[in-house]
Short mmCIF file of C-alpha atoms in Angstrom, two decimals:
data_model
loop_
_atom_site.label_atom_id
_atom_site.label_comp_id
_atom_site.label_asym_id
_atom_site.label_seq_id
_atom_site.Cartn_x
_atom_site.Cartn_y
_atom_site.Cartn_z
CA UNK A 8 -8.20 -10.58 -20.31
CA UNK A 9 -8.00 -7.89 -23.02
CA UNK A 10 -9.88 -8.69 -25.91
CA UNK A 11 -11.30 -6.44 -28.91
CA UNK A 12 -14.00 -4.97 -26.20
CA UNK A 13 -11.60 -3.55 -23.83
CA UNK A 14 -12.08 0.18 -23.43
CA UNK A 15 -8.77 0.51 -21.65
CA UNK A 16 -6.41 -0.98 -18.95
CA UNK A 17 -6.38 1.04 -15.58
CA UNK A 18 -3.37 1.28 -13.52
CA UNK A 19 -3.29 2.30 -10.16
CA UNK A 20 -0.35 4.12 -8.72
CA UNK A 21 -1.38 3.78 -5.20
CA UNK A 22 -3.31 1.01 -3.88
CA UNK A 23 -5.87 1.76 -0.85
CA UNK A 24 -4.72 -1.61 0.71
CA UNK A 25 -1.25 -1.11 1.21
CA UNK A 26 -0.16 2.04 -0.97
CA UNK A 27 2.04 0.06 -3.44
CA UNK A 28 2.47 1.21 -6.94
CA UNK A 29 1.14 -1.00 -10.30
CA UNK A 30 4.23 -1.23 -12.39
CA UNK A 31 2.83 1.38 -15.21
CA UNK A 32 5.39 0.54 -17.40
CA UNK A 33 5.44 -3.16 -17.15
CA UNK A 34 1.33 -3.07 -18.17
CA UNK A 35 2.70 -0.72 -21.20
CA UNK A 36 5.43 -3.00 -22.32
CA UNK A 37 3.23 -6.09 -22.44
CA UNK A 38 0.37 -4.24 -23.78
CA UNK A 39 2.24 -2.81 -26.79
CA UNK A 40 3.11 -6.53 -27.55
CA UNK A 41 -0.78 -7.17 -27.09
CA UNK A 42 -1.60 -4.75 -29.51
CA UNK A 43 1.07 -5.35 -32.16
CA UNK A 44 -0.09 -8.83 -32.06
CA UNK A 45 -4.16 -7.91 -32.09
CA UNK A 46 -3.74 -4.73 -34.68
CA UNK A 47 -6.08 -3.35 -31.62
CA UNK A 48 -5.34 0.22 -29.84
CA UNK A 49 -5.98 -1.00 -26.42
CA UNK A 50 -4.92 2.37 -24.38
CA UNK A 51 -3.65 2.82 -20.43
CA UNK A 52 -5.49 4.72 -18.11
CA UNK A 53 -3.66 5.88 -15.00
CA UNK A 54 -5.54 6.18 -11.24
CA UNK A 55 -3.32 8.46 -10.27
CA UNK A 56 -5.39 9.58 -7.07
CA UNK A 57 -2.77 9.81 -4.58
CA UNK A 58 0.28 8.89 -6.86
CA UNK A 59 0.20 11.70 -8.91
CA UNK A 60 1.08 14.04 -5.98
CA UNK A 61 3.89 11.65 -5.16
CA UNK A 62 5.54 10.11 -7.70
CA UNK A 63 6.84 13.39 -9.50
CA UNK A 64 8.17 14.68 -6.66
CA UNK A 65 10.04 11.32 -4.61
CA UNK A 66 9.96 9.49 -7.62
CA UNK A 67 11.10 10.90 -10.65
CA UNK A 68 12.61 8.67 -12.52
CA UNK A 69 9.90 6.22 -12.33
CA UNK A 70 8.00 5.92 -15.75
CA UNK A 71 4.27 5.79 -15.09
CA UNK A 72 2.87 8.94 -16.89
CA UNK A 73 2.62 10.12 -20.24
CA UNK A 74 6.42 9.07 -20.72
CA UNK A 75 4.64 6.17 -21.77
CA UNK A 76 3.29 6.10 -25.60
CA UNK A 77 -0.02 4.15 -24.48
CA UNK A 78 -0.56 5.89 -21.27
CA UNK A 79 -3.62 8.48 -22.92
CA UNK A 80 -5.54 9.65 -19.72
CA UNK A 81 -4.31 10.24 -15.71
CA UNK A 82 -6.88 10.95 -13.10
CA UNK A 83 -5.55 12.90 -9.93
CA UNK A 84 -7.04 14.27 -7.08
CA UNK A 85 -6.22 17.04 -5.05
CA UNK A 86 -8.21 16.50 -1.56
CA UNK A 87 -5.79 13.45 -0.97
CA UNK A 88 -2.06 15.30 -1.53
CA UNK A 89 -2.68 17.90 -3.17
CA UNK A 90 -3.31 19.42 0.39
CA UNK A 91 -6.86 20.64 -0.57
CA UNK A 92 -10.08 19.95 1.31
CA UNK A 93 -12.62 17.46 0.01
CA UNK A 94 -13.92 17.89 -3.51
CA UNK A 95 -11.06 18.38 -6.19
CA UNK A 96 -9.80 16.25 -8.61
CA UNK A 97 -9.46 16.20 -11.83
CA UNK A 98 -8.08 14.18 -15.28
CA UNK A 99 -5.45 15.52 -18.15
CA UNK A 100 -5.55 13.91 -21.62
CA UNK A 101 -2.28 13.51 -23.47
CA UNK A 102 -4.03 15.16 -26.14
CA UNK A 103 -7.30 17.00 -27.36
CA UNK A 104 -7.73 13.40 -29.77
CA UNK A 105 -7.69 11.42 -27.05
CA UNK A 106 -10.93 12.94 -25.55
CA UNK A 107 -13.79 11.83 -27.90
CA UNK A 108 -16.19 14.97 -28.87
CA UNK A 109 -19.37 13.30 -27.94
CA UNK A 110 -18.48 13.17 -24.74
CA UNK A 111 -17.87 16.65 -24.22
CA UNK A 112 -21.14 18.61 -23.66
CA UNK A 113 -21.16 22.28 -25.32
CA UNK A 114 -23.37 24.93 -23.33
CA UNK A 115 -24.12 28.30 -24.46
CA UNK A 116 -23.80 30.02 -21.14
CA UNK A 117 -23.96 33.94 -20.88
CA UNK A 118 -23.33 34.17 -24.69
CA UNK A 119 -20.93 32.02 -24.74
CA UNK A 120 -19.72 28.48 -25.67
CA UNK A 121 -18.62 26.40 -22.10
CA UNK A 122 -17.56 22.89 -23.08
CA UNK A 123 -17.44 20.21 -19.96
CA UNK A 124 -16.91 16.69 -20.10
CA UNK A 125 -18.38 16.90 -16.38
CA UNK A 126 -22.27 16.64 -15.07
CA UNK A 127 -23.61 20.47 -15.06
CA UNK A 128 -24.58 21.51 -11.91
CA UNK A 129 -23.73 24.85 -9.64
CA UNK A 130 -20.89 24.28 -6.80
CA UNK A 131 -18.62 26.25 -5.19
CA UNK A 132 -15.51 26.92 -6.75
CA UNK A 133 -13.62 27.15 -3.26
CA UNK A 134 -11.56 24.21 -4.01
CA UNK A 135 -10.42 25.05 -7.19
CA UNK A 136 -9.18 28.65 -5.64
CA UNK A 137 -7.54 26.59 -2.99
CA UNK A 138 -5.59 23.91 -5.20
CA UNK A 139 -4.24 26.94 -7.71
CA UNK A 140 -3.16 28.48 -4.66
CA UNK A 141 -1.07 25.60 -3.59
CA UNK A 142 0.27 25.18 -6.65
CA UNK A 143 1.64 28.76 -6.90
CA UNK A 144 2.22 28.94 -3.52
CA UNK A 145 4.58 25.81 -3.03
CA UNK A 146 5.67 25.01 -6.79
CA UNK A 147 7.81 22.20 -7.59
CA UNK A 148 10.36 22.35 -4.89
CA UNK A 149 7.87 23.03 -1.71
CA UNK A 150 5.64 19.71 -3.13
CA UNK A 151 9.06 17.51 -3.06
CA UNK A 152 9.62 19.08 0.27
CA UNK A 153 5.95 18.22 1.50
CA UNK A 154 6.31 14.61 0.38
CA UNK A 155 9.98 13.96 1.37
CA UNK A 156 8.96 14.90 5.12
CA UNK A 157 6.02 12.10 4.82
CA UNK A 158 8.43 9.78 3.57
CA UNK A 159 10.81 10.71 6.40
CA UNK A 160 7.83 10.92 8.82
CA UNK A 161 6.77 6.98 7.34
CA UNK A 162 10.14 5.34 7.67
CA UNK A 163 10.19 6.54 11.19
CA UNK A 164 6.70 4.94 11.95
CA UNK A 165 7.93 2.05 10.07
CA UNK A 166 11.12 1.76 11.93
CA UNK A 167 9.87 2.49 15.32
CA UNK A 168 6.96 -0.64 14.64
CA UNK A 169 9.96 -3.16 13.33
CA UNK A 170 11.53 -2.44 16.59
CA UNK A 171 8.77 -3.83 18.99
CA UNK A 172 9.10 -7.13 17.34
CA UNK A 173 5.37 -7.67 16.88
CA UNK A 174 4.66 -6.83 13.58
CA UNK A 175 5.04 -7.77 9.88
CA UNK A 176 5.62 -4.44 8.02
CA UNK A 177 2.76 -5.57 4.53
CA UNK A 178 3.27 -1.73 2.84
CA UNK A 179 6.29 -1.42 -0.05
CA UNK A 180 9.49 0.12 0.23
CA UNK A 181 8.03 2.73 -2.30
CA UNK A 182 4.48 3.84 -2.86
CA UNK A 183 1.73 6.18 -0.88
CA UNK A 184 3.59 7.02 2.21
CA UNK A 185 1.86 4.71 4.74
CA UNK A 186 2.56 1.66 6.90
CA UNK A 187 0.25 -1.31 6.47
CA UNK A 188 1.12 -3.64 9.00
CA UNK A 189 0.27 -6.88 10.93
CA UNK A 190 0.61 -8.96 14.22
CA UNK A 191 3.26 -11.41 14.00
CA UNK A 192 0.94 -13.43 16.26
CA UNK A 193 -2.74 -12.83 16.64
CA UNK A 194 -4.00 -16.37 18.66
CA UNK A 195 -4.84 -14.42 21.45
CA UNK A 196 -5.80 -11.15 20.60
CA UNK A 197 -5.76 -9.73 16.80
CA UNK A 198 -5.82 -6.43 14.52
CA UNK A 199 -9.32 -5.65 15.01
CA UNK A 200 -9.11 -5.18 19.20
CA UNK A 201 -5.53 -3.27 18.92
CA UNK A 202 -7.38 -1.04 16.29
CA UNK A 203 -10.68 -0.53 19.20
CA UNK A 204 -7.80 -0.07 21.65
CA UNK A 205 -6.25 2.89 20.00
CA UNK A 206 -9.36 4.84 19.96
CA UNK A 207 -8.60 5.37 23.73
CA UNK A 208 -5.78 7.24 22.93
CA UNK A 209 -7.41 9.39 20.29
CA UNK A 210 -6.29 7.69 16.95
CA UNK A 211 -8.45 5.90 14.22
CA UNK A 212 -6.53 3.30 12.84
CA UNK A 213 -8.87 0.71 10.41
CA UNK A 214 -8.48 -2.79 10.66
CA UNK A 215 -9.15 -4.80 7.41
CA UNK A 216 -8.68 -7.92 5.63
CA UNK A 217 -7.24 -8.00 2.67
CA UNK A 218 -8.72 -9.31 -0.79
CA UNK A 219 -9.76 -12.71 -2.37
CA UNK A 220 -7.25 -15.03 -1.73
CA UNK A 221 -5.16 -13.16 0.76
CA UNK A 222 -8.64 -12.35 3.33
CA UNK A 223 -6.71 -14.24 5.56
CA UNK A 224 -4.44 -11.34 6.09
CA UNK A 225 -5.68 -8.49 8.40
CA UNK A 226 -3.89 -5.70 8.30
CA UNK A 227 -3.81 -2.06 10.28
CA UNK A 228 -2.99 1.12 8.25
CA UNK A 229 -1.82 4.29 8.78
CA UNK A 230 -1.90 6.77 5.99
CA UNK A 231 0.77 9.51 6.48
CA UNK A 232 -0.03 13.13 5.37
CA UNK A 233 1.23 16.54 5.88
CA UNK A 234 0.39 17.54 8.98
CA UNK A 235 1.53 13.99 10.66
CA UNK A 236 4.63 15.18 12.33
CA UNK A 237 7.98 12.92 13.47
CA UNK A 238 6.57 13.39 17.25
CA UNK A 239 3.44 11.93 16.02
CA UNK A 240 4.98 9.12 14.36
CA UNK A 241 6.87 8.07 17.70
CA UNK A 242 3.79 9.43 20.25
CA UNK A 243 1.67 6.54 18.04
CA UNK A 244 4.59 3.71 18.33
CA UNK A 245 4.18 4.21 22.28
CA UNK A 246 0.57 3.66 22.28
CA UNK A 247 0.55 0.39 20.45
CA UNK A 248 2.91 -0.52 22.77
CA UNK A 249 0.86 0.49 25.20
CA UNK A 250 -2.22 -1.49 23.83
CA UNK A 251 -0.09 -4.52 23.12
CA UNK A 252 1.25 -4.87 27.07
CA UNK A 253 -2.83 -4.01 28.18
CA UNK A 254 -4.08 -6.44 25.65
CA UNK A 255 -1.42 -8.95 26.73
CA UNK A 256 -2.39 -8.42 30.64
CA UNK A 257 -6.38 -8.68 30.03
CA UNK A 258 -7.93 -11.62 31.40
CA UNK A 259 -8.10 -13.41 28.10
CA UNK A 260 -11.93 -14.29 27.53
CA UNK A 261 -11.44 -15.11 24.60
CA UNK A 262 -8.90 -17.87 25.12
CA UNK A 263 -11.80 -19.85 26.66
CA UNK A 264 -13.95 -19.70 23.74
CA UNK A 265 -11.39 -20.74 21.78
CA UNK A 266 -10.57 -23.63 23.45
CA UNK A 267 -14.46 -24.94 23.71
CA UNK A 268 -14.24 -24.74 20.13
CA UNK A 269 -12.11 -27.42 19.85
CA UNK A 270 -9.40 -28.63 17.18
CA UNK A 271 -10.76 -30.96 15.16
CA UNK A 272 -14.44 -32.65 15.32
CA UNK A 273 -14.94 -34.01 18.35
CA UNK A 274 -17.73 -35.39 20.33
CA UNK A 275 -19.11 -33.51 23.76
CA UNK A 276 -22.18 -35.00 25.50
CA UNK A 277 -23.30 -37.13 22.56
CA UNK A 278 -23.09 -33.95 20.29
CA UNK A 279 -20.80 -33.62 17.33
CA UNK A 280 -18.72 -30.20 17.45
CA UNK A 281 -17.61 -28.76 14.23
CA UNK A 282 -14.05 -27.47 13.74
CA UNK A 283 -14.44 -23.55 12.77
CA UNK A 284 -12.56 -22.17 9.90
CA UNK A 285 -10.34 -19.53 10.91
CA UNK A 286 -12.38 -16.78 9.65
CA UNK A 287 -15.13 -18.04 12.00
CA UNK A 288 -13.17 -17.93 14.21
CA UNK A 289 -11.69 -14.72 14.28
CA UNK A 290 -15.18 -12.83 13.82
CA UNK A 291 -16.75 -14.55 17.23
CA UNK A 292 -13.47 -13.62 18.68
CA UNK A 293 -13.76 -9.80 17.22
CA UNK A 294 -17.48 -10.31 18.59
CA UNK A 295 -16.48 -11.46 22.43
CA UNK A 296 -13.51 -8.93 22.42
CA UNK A 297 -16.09 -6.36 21.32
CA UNK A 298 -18.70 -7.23 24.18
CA UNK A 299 -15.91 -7.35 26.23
CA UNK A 300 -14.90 -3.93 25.96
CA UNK A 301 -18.75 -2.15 25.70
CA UNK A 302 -19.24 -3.54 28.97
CA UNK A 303 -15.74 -2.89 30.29
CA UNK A 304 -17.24 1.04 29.34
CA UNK A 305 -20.33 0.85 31.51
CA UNK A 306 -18.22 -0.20 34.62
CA UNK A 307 -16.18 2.63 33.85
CA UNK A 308 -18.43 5.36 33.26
CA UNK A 309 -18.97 8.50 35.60
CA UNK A 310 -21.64 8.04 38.25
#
């Protein structure tokens, strides 16, 4: 897909689906052959996001960064782990070259030049005080520290969700430390109602599908940060347990629907009944379970 328009090729080092790492090097390997071929320049770009706190520190010796000759730009930001609040990120250039100088605008502020490649605007410079804090504040060894207790914290989670034999674990072995995972069997009750569930024990836990041509996946995630401790990990393996045995006890409303449905196309009364595709089905069954549960809630509220 890269031809002579291609401004660059972006790399992510941390999907949002299931944390997974883009092989950085692979994409430089095969674009070096591209360009050799082309006589082109094509350059990498590397979304870095949530990587670039991450890799360095758990991964060193994986080549993603400017290790590699065509990786020219990485984007970062600091609100996901860089343990700052909401609103920091920034990108580093491998070198001054690689920044054009018509993007950069020049400003003659207080009698003196500012260049910024950003929009001009006033904000608060409260995050940028609290990221160069971090930095000084933990260094190199308290970041590796930081991220080797999420992986710890992860693999526990992980572990602890193999062990109930209901799930299929769809995160990586290496990547953003999270745990994407799905039910092993969802014909009765499926990702989205275990994710409503859990909000009755005070966690928010989303429930997707995945992309074109896996949307027949649905996955639940669970993003592990700093402050999500080891007794967290195993307090939220014995509420999904907890969900799963109530789910599996509920009188099973669904089931019913389900079974009107039909397999196949089949004639009821003179009327022709079409067989549903599976994502039709599992939305009016995400719909029932739904209605299910808001009235469930008015029986139960206070009088």
């Amino acid at each position: 897909m890269v031809d002579e328009n291609t401004i660059c090729v972006a790399a992510i080092l941390g999907s949002t689906l299931n944390g997974e790492f883009e092989d950085v090097k692979l994409l430089n390997d095969l674009l070096t052959e591209k360009n050799r071929e082309t006589g082109w320049d094509t350059p990498i770009h590397v979304d870095a996001a949530s990587g670039g706190f991450i890799a360095p520190f758990i991964y060193p010796d994986l080549e993603w960064d400017f290790r590699l000759p065509l990786v020219k730009s990485i984007n970062v930001s600091g609100h996901k782990y860089g343990l700052v609040y909401a609103g920091i990120g920034w990108v580093i250039w491998r070198s001054k070259e690689d920044l054009p100088e018509e993007l950069i605008f020049h400003i003659n502020y207080l009698g003196a030049d500012q260049p910024t490649f950003t929009l001009n605007f006033s904000k608060g410079s409260s995050q940028v005080i609290a990221q160069y804090y971090q930095l000084i504040r933990l260094g190199y060894e308290g970041y590796k520290n930081v991220m080797e207790n999420c992986r710890d914290n992860m693999l526990v989670l992980r572990e602890g969700l193999e062990l109930t034999g209901r799930f299929d674990i769809i995160s990586k072995d290496s990547g953003v430390p999270l745990v994407a995972f799905s039910l092993k069997n969802n014909s009765t009750h499926n990702e989205f109602e275990v994710s409503d569930m859990l909000r009755r024990f005070g966690w928010i836990v989303p429930a997707y599908t995945m992309p074109p041509d896996a949307q027949h996946i649905t996955v639940l995630r669970v993003v592990i940060r700093e402050d999500f401790s080891r007794t967290l990990a195993e307090r939220l393996v014995n509420d999904i347990q907890k969900v799963m045995h109530e789910l599996e006890n509920l009188p099973c409303k669904v089931c019913a629907r389900i079974l009107i449905s039909g397999d196949g196309d089949k004639e009821q009364h003179g009327a022709v009944v079409v067989k549903k595709t599976a994502m039709e089905t599992q939305r009016e069954i995400t719909t029932i379970w739904r209605k299910f549960v808001m009235e469930k809630k008015k029986m139960n509220g206070v009088c």
